[in-house]
XYZ file of N, CA and C in Angstrom:
636
model
N 16.245 92.413 -1.470
C 17.481 92.682 -2.213
C 17.876 94.158 -2.043
N 19.164 94.394 -1.851
C 19.636 95.761 -1.705
C 19.399 96.559 -2.979
N 18.916 97.809 -2.829
C 18.696 98.680 -3.975
C 19.977 99.411 -4.351
N 20.975 99.340 -3.496
C 22.225 100.026 -3.762
C 23.328 98.990 -3.983
N 24.503 99.218 -3.418
C 25.589 98.262 -3.582
C 25.329 97.030 -2.716
N 25.655 95.854 -3.217
C 25.349 94.624 -2.472
C 26.058 94.551 -1.119
N 25.423 93.845 -0.199
C 25.991 93.561 1.113
C 26.088 92.048 1.260
N 27.214 91.572 1.775
C 27.432 90.159 2.006
C 27.423 89.927 3.507
N 26.398 89.246 4.005
C 26.269 88.973 5.436
C 26.931 87.631 5.745
N 27.741 87.615 6.801
C 28.487 86.434 7.202
C 28.005 85.977 8.576
N 27.357 84.837 8.638
C 26.853 84.299 9.893
C 27.742 83.150 10.352
N 28.319 83.293 11.534
C 29.062 82.167 12.098
C 28.067 81.253 12.818
N 28.327 79.971 12.759
C 27.432 78.993 13.374
C 27.331 79.190 14.889
N 26.298 78.610 15.474
C 26.106 78.661 16.917
C 27.092 77.768 17.662
N 26.981 77.806 18.962
C 27.901 77.093 19.845
C 27.848 75.575 19.651
N 29.023 74.946 19.700
C 29.145 73.489 19.758
C 29.922 73.132 21.027
N 29.996 71.849 21.335
C 30.745 71.425 22.520
C 32.204 71.840 22.422
N 32.764 71.776 21.212
C 34.177 72.118 21.049
C 34.419 73.621 20.975
N 33.490 74.381 20.431
C 33.696 75.838 20.453
C 33.629 76.339 21.893
N 32.847 75.663 22.712
C 32.724 76.034 24.128
C 34.025 75.775 24.875
N 34.729 74.706 24.520
C 35.972 74.354 25.205
C 37.214 74.889 24.493
N 37.034 75.530 23.341
C 38.161 76.110 22.625
C 38.957 75.121 21.788
N 38.349 73.986 21.449
C 39.041 72.991 20.626
C 38.845 73.310 19.144
N 39.894 73.126 18.375
C 39.819 73.381 16.937
C 38.872 72.382 16.283
N 37.845 72.901 15.637
C 36.833 72.055 15.000
C 36.839 72.345 13.510
N 37.496 71.494 12.764
C 37.547 71.663 11.326
C 36.453 70.879 10.642
N 36.789 69.677 10.175
C 35.832 68.857 9.434
C 35.070 67.884 10.328
N 35.374 67.842 11.637
C 34.575 67.045 12.565
C 33.168 67.623 12.588
N 32.183 66.787 12.292
C 30.830 67.299 12.052
C 29.997 67.288 13.338
N 30.305 68.208 14.233
C 29.625 68.278 15.524
C 28.280 68.989 15.419
N 27.309 68.589 16.237
C 26.031 69.300 16.282
C 26.131 70.544 17.157
N 25.135 71.389 17.076
C 25.034 72.521 17.984
C 24.647 72.036 19.376
N 25.088 72.763 20.391
C 24.577 72.537 21.738
C 23.163 73.117 21.826
N 22.506 72.874 22.929
C 21.176 73.464 23.134
C 21.265 74.989 23.094
N 22.312 75.534 23.728
C 22.514 76.980 23.692
C 22.815 77.451 22.272
N 23.569 76.637 21.526
C 23.873 76.982 20.144
C 22.620 77.046 19.295
N 21.690 76.144 19.527
C 20.419 76.186 18.794
C 19.618 77.432 19.175
N 19.657 77.771 20.440
C 18.926 78.960 20.898
C 19.470 80.226 20.245
N 20.801 80.376 20.221
C 21.380 81.585 19.632
C 21.223 81.608 18.126
N 21.126 80.434 17.506
C 20.853 80.388 16.061
C 19.470 80.979 15.775
N 18.508 80.689 16.628
C 17.169 81.281 16.460
C 17.224 82.792 16.693
N 18.034 83.222 17.650
C 18.187 84.652 17.901
C 18.843 85.338 16.699
N 19.754 84.638 16.051
C 20.370 85.169 14.830
C 19.309 85.372 13.760
N 18.360 84.438 13.687
C 17.252 84.587 12.756
C 16.438 85.829 13.032
N 16.226 86.122 14.322
C 15.497 87.340 14.691
C 16.276 88.582 14.269
N 17.611 88.509 14.378
C 18.459 89.634 13.961
C 18.348 89.884 12.456
N 18.166 88.814 11.680
C 18.105 88.916 10.219
C 16.691 89.165 9.694
N 15.727 89.164 10.590
C 14.338 89.304 10.168
C 14.127 90.613 9.400
N 13.419 90.526 8.300
C 13.126 91.707 7.488
C 14.094 91.907 6.343
N 15.225 91.200 6.373
C 16.192 91.293 5.284
C 15.865 90.245 4.224
N 16.091 90.572 2.984
C 15.892 89.610 1.901
C 17.200 89.464 1.128
N 17.392 88.293 0.539
C 18.666 87.975 -0.083
C 18.465 87.377 -1.468
N 19.346 87.772 -2.368
C 19.324 87.180 -3.703
C 19.758 85.728 -3.647
N 20.696 85.420 -2.743
C 21.186 84.062 -2.562
C 21.562 83.839 -1.099
N 21.363 82.587 -0.648
C 21.805 82.157 0.680
C 22.624 80.888 0.482
N 23.807 80.846 1.086
C 24.673 79.672 0.976
C 25.067 79.199 2.371
N 25.248 77.897 2.509
C 25.704 77.344 3.783
C 26.782 76.300 3.566
N 27.650 76.188 4.542
C 28.584 75.072 4.599
C 27.785 73.777 4.741
N 28.312 72.663 4.220
C 27.619 71.383 4.402
C 27.719 70.837 5.818
N 28.636 71.353 6.634
C 28.781 70.857 8.005
C 27.540 71.207 8.816
N 27.096 70.265 9.668
C 25.800 70.415 10.308
C 25.721 71.609 11.248
N 26.822 72.033 11.839
C 26.742 73.170 12.750
C 26.354 74.446 12.009
N 26.801 74.582 10.767
C 26.415 75.736 9.955
C 25.043 75.533 9.336
N 24.799 74.344 8.809
C 23.519 74.067 8.152
C 22.357 74.158 9.140
N 22.574 73.683 10.376
C 21.524 73.752 11.393
C 21.294 75.197 11.827
N 22.373 75.957 11.934
C 22.221 77.382 12.253
C 21.398 78.071 11.179
N 21.694 77.757 9.928
C 20.946 78.297 8.795
C 19.471 77.922 8.896
N 19.198 76.665 9.198
C 17.814 76.192 9.303
C 17.073 76.885 10.441
N 17.702 76.940 11.622
C 17.040 77.530 12.786
C 16.874 79.043 12.647
N 17.732 79.658 11.847
C 17.607 81.095 11.588
C 16.507 81.388 10.572
N 15.969 80.334 9.960
C 14.836 80.502 9.057
C 15.170 80.517 7.580
N 16.390 80.078 7.220
C 16.809 80.150 5.817
C 17.107 78.792 5.206
N 16.740 77.718 5.906
C 17.056 76.387 5.419
C 16.464 76.077 4.058
N 15.235 76.530 3.829
C 14.560 76.226 2.561
C 15.151 77.001 1.388
N 15.858 78.084 1.677
C 16.412 78.943 0.629
C 17.880 78.647 0.329
N 18.539 77.967 1.247
C 19.997 77.874 1.177
C 20.481 76.838 0.172
N 21.582 77.167 -0.468
C 22.322 76.236 -1.313
C 23.597 75.836 -0.580
N 23.932 74.558 -0.628
C 25.147 74.074 0.023
C 26.356 74.372 -0.855
N 27.362 74.996 -0.266
C 28.607 75.306 -0.979
C 29.752 74.627 -0.244
N 30.354 73.584 -0.820
C 31.445 72.867 -0.158
C 32.640 73.753 0.181
N 32.809 74.858 -0.534
C 33.932 75.753 -0.250
C 33.776 76.494 1.076
N 32.594 76.443 1.682
C 32.354 77.151 2.939
C 32.695 76.333 4.182
N 33.243 75.113 3.999
C 33.616 74.329 5.178
C 34.733 75.034 5.948
N 34.858 74.669 7.217
C 35.912 75.239 8.046
C 37.281 74.718 7.618
N 38.320 75.375 8.086
C 39.702 74.983 7.835
C 39.891 73.523 8.259
N 40.599 72.763 7.453
C 40.965 71.394 7.799
C 42.216 71.461 8.674
N 42.047 71.135 9.971
C 43.150 71.283 10.925
C 44.082 70.076 10.988
N 43.781 69.026 10.238
C 44.679 67.877 10.199
C 44.972 67.318 11.579
N 46.253 67.243 11.928
C 46.678 66.678 13.213
C 46.290 67.562 14.399
N 45.894 68.788 14.143
C 45.502 69.683 15.227
C 43.993 69.670 15.491
N 43.267 68.830 14.764
C 41.822 68.712 14.976
C 41.533 68.310 16.423
N 40.640 69.036 17.053
C 40.244 68.733 18.418
C 41.179 69.260 19.492
N 42.268 69.897 19.102
C 43.240 70.406 20.076
C 43.020 71.893 20.324
N 43.372 72.340 21.508
C 43.265 73.759 21.868
C 44.528 74.492 21.435
N 44.352 75.784 21.135
C 45.491 76.580 20.708
C 46.596 76.632 21.744
N 46.235 76.681 23.024
C 47.248 76.735 24.079
C 48.087 75.463 24.106
N 47.456 74.319 23.820
C 48.193 73.057 23.789
C 49.173 73.030 22.620
N 48.712 73.510 21.477
C 49.564 73.520 20.293
C 50.752 74.454 20.500
N 50.481 75.639 21.056
C 51.567 76.606 21.247
C 52.509 76.213 22.370
N 52.096 75.290 23.235
C 53.025 74.750 24.229
C 54.129 73.954 23.535
N 53.799 73.371 22.390
C 54.770 72.622 21.590
C 55.438 73.504 20.538
N 54.651 74.444 19.987
C 55.150 75.344 18.939
C 54.781 76.776 19.329
N 55.594 77.411 20.173
C 55.236 78.728 20.736
C 54.917 79.793 19.698
N 55.501 79.704 18.530
C 55.304 80.735 17.513
C 54.245 80.351 16.490
N 53.491 79.265 16.748
C 52.529 78.782 15.757
C 51.415 79.788 15.501
N 51.131 80.003 14.225
C 50.045 80.891 13.783
C 49.308 80.156 12.668
N 48.063 79.797 12.923
C 47.286 79.037 11.947
C 47.315 79.685 10.573
N 47.106 80.997 10.522
C 46.950 81.681 9.243
C 48.261 81.782 8.463
N 49.365 81.629 9.150
C 50.673 81.639 8.490
C 51.214 80.227 8.263
N 50.997 79.342 9.240
C 51.648 78.033 9.237
C 50.752 76.885 8.806
N 49.433 77.060 8.886
C 48.548 75.949 8.596
C 48.675 74.853 9.634
N 48.321 73.629 9.253
C 48.324 72.510 10.187
C 48.949 71.283 9.529
N 49.792 70.540 10.263
C 50.367 69.327 9.691
C 49.267 68.321 9.358
N 49.313 67.807 8.149
C 48.311 66.843 7.716
C 46.980 67.468 7.368
N 46.905 68.787 7.407
C 45.657 69.483 7.116
C 45.806 70.459 5.970
N 45.038 71.532 6.046
C 44.987 72.502 4.957
C 46.044 73.589 5.148
N 46.665 73.980 4.065
C 47.636 75.067 4.115
C 46.910 76.404 4.000
N 47.534 77.505 4.442
C 46.928 78.823 4.255
C 46.624 79.122 2.791
N 47.480 78.674 1.884
C 47.250 78.899 0.461
C 45.985 78.191 -0.014
N 45.767 76.981 0.475
C 44.566 76.230 0.099
C 43.304 76.877 0.658
N 43.351 77.315 1.905
C 42.194 77.982 2.505
C 41.880 79.284 1.768
N 42.927 80.030 1.412
C 42.735 81.284 0.690
C 42.163 81.037 -0.700
N 42.565 79.937 -1.336
C 42.036 79.613 -2.669
C 40.538 79.345 -2.595
N 40.096 78.660 -1.546
C 38.656 78.444 -1.368
C 37.934 79.763 -1.167
N 38.529 80.615 -0.338
C 37.918 81.923 -0.090
C 37.825 82.740 -1.373
N 38.850 82.675 -2.203
C 38.838 83.407 -3.469
C 37.716 82.916 -4.382
N 37.470 81.606 -4.367
C 36.377 81.079 -5.184
C 35.025 81.592 -4.692
N 34.871 81.637 -3.374
C 33.617 82.156 -2.803
C 33.443 83.625 -3.166
N 34.496 84.406 -2.995
C 34.432 85.833 -3.314
C 34.058 86.029 -4.775
N 34.666 85.270 -5.656
C 34.380 85.392 -7.084
C 32.913 85.103 -7.379
N 32.360 84.074 -6.742
C 30.962 83.715 -6.992
C 29.998 84.769 -6.457
N 30.244 85.248 -5.246
C 29.276 86.188 -4.660
C 29.366 87.565 -5.309
N 30.516 87.927 -5.848
C 30.626 89.210 -6.529
C 29.881 89.212 -7.866
N 29.585 88.028 -8.370
C 28.831 87.924 -9.624
C 27.322 87.977 -9.399
N 26.910 87.985 -8.128
C 25.482 87.990 -7.795
C 25.008 89.428 -7.628
N 23.923 89.760 -8.276
C 23.359 91.105 -8.155
C 22.333 91.105 -7.022
N 22.765 91.551 -5.883
C 21.891 91.583 -4.716
C 22.637 91.135 -3.476
N 21.982 91.250 -2.330
C 22.589 90.872 -1.065
C 22.686 89.355 -0.944
N 23.710 88.913 -0.227
C 23.988 87.485 -0.069
C 24.191 87.191 1.419
N 23.758 86.005 1.843
C 23.930 85.555 3.222
C 24.680 84.229 3.217
N 25.763 84.157 4.004
C 26.571 82.952 4.103
C 26.565 82.436 5.538
N 26.407 81.125 5.699
C 26.537 80.474 7.002
C 27.770 79.574 6.956
N 28.740 79.880 7.803
C 29.986 79.114 7.775
C 30.667 79.196 9.141
N 31.983 79.002 9.164
C 32.723 78.867 10.421
C 33.758 79.972 10.597
N 34.224 80.102 11.842
C 35.007 81.263 12.242
C 36.297 81.514 11.509
N 37.186 80.528 11.462
C 38.478 80.772 10.819
C 38.325 80.987 9.322
N 37.389 80.281 8.713
C 37.194 80.509 7.278
C 36.637 81.898 7.010
N 35.725 82.376 7.852
C 35.202 83.735 7.679
C 36.333 84.750 7.751
N 37.291 84.522 8.635
C 38.392 85.461 8.792
C 39.267 85.517 7.536
N 39.495 84.358 6.929
C 40.230 84.319 5.663
C 39.412 84.984 4.560
N 38.116 84.708 4.541
C 37.235 85.282 3.526
C 37.233 86.803 3.588
N 37.206 87.351 4.789
C 37.220 88.811 4.941
C 38.511 89.414 4.390
N 39.623 88.762 4.679
C 40.900 89.254 4.147
C 40.900 89.258 2.631
N 40.417 88.180 2.038
C 40.424 88.095 0.588
C 39.423 89.060 -0.039
N 38.302 89.297 0.628
C 37.332 90.292 0.136
C 37.993 91.660 0.015
N 38.831 91.986 0.990
C 39.503 93.287 1.015
C 40.758 93.320 0.148
N 41.152 92.173 -0.402
C 42.375 92.115 -1.189
C 43.625 92.078 -0.338
N 43.482 91.651 0.936
C 44.613 91.592 1.860
C 45.217 90.199 1.866
N 46.461 90.129 2.298
C 47.152 88.845 2.420
C 46.636 88.133 3.673
N 45.935 87.020 3.545
C 45.308 86.383 4.706
C 46.293 85.855 5.727
N 47.510 85.492 5.303
C 48.482 84.964 6.245
C 48.946 86.017 7.244
N 48.762 87.280 6.898
C 49.175 88.377 7.767
C 47.990 88.968 8.526
N 46.859 89.091 7.860
C 45.762 89.893 8.394
C 44.612 89.119 9.046
N 44.398 87.871 8.676
C 43.214 87.157 9.148
C 43.178 86.994 10.661
N 44.336 86.945 11.292
C 44.396 86.722 12.738
C 43.721 87.847 13.521
N 43.539 89.001 12.928
C 42.985 90.148 13.651
C 41.457 90.195 13.648
N 40.806 89.337 12.859
C 39.349 89.396 12.721
C 38.672 88.387 13.653
N 38.662 88.691 14.934
C 38.093 87.780 15.926
C 36.579 87.665 15.746
N 36.049 86.454 16.019
C 34.615 86.216 15.863
C 34.057 85.395 17.016
N 32.811 85.678 17.379
C 32.088 84.898 18.376
C 31.101 83.975 17.672
N 30.670 82.912 18.371
C 29.659 82.036 17.796
C 28.342 82.793 17.637
N 27.589 82.436 16.615
C 26.287 83.042 16.288
C 26.396 84.537 16.004
N 27.600 84.992 15.659
C 27.785 86.408 15.338
C 27.395 86.686 13.893
N 27.163 87.966 13.629
C 26.856 88.414 12.275
C 27.822 89.517 11.883
N 28.394 89.392 10.695
C 29.281 90.413 10.146
C 28.814 90.735 8.740
N 29.327 91.808 8.167
C 28.904 92.161 6.815
C 30.042 92.810 6.041
N 30.190 92.366 4.810
C 31.128 92.957 3.862
C 30.333 93.735 2.831
N 30.978 94.704 2.227
C 30.280 95.476 1.208
C 31.245 96.365 0.459
N 30.731 97.515 0.047
C 31.515 98.448 -0.754
C 31.280 99.871 -0.270
N 32.277 100.713 -0.490
C 32.135 102.146 -0.236
C 32.132 102.883 -1.576
N 30.976 103.378 -1.945
C 30.781 104.216 -3.136
C 30.807 103.464 -4.473
N 31.685 102.461 -4.600
C 31.761 101.748 -5.874
C 32.239 100.326 -5.650
N 32.045 99.478 -6.663
C 32.443 98.083 -6.567
C 33.957 97.907 -6.506
N 34.693 98.963 -6.764
C 36.147 98.890 -6.711
C 36.693 99.171 -5.314
N 35.772 99.435 -4.350
C 36.215 99.795 -2.996
C 35.555 98.880 -1.964
N 36.031 97.638 -1.842
C 35.457 96.713 -0.857
C 35.791 97.133 0.573
N 34.842 96.934 1.472
C 35.012 97.331 2.863
C 34.356 96.304 3.790
N 34.644 96.427 5.080
C 33.878 95.752 6.119
C 32.832 96.745 6.620
N 31.575 96.387 6.533
C 30.492 97.270 6.977
C 30.297 97.195 8.483
N 30.327 95.997 9.037
C 30.370 95.819 10.494
C 30.923 94.434 10.781
N 31.348 94.224 12.034
C 32.044 92.982 12.350
C 31.645 92.440 13.715
N 31.447 91.133 13.788
C 31.217 90.400 15.038
C 30.068 90.993 15.857
N 28.971 91.256 15.199
C 27.782 91.765 15.892
C 27.146 90.619 16.675
N 27.099 90.750 17.992
C 26.451 89.752 18.845
C 25.360 90.386 19.703
N 24.867 91.535 19.285
C 23.854 92.234 20.063
C 22.618 91.356 20.281
N 22.249 90.589 19.264
C 21.079 89.723 19.373
C 21.282 88.643 20.431
N 22.526 88.200 20.607
C 22.836 87.206 21.633
C 22.972 87.874 22.990
N 23.645 89.018 23.043
C 23.887 89.710 24.304
C 22.594 90.219 24.926
N 21.689 90.711 24.102
C 20.401 91.196 24.617
C 19.627 90.058 25.261
N 19.707 88.895 24.636
C 19.024 87.722 25.167
C 19.628 87.332 26.514
N 20.961 87.399 26.612
C 21.643 87.072 27.859
C 21.282 88.066 28.957
N 21.196 89.351 28.579
C 20.853 90.391 29.543
C 19.432 90.192 30.059
N 18.506 89.884 29.173
C 17.125 89.646 29.583
C 17.034 88.474 30.537
N 17.862 87.431 30.280
C 17.864 86.257 31.140
C 18.352 86.613 32.536
N 19.400 87.447 32.610
C 19.934 87.856 33.900
C 18.927 88.720 34.659
N 18.241 89.605 33.933
C 17.269 90.468 34.587
C 16.087 89.656 35.104
N 15.750 88.574 34.379
C 14.665 87.711 34.805
C 15.060 86.931 36.060
N 16.339 86.527 36.102
C 16.841 85.765 37.246
C 17.049 86.644 38.461
N 17.478 87.897 38.195
C 17.738 88.848 39.290
C 16.912 90.112 39.052
N 15.604 90.076 39.296
C 14.758 91.243 39.034
C 15.117 92.402 39.942
N 14.901 93.602 39.428
C 15.147 94.797 40.243
C 14.149 94.859 41.392
N 14.613 95.390 42.505
C 13.753 95.521 43.675
C 13.275 96.962 43.813
């Protein structure tokens, strides 16, 4: 547990077949790929040595499995509010395909037909923020990319329909929210850390192509 101001760690799930192809994956409950399972374990190595007052995971298996493989399955509580955005009719579709029909489409501003509105996604994020701010100590969340982006905006008190689009995330990445000096000054401590994944990739390349 942090001895100073709390830190909220945000873990995005590992790779799935649809994250690899760029398809919108909302409530479709896809498993991790083999590579996704591997990077989830690497995420666990990145988190090694940290302790948390609470650990929460989305009920979707890609997040829950990432949580388990990272070594926190026994500690985690399932929070239904951590599920990914419900993309409705855009489920399984790529952004380029959608924008071919709607060139100005922006998920965070427009939402999805038959799915979740930005207001609904932000309301879920607000509930999560309210709960974790009541916890005395560091917190770890396992969830999905677009929801993390909305959550970060709401943590900072920003309008998610305008700002969430700028918070890009990679699979199996780690980010952290916190405070500067006091609880009245929320900040992003770091964002989209993939060093644990990149180092693993670099080692693999060096093994395949050893120096002469």
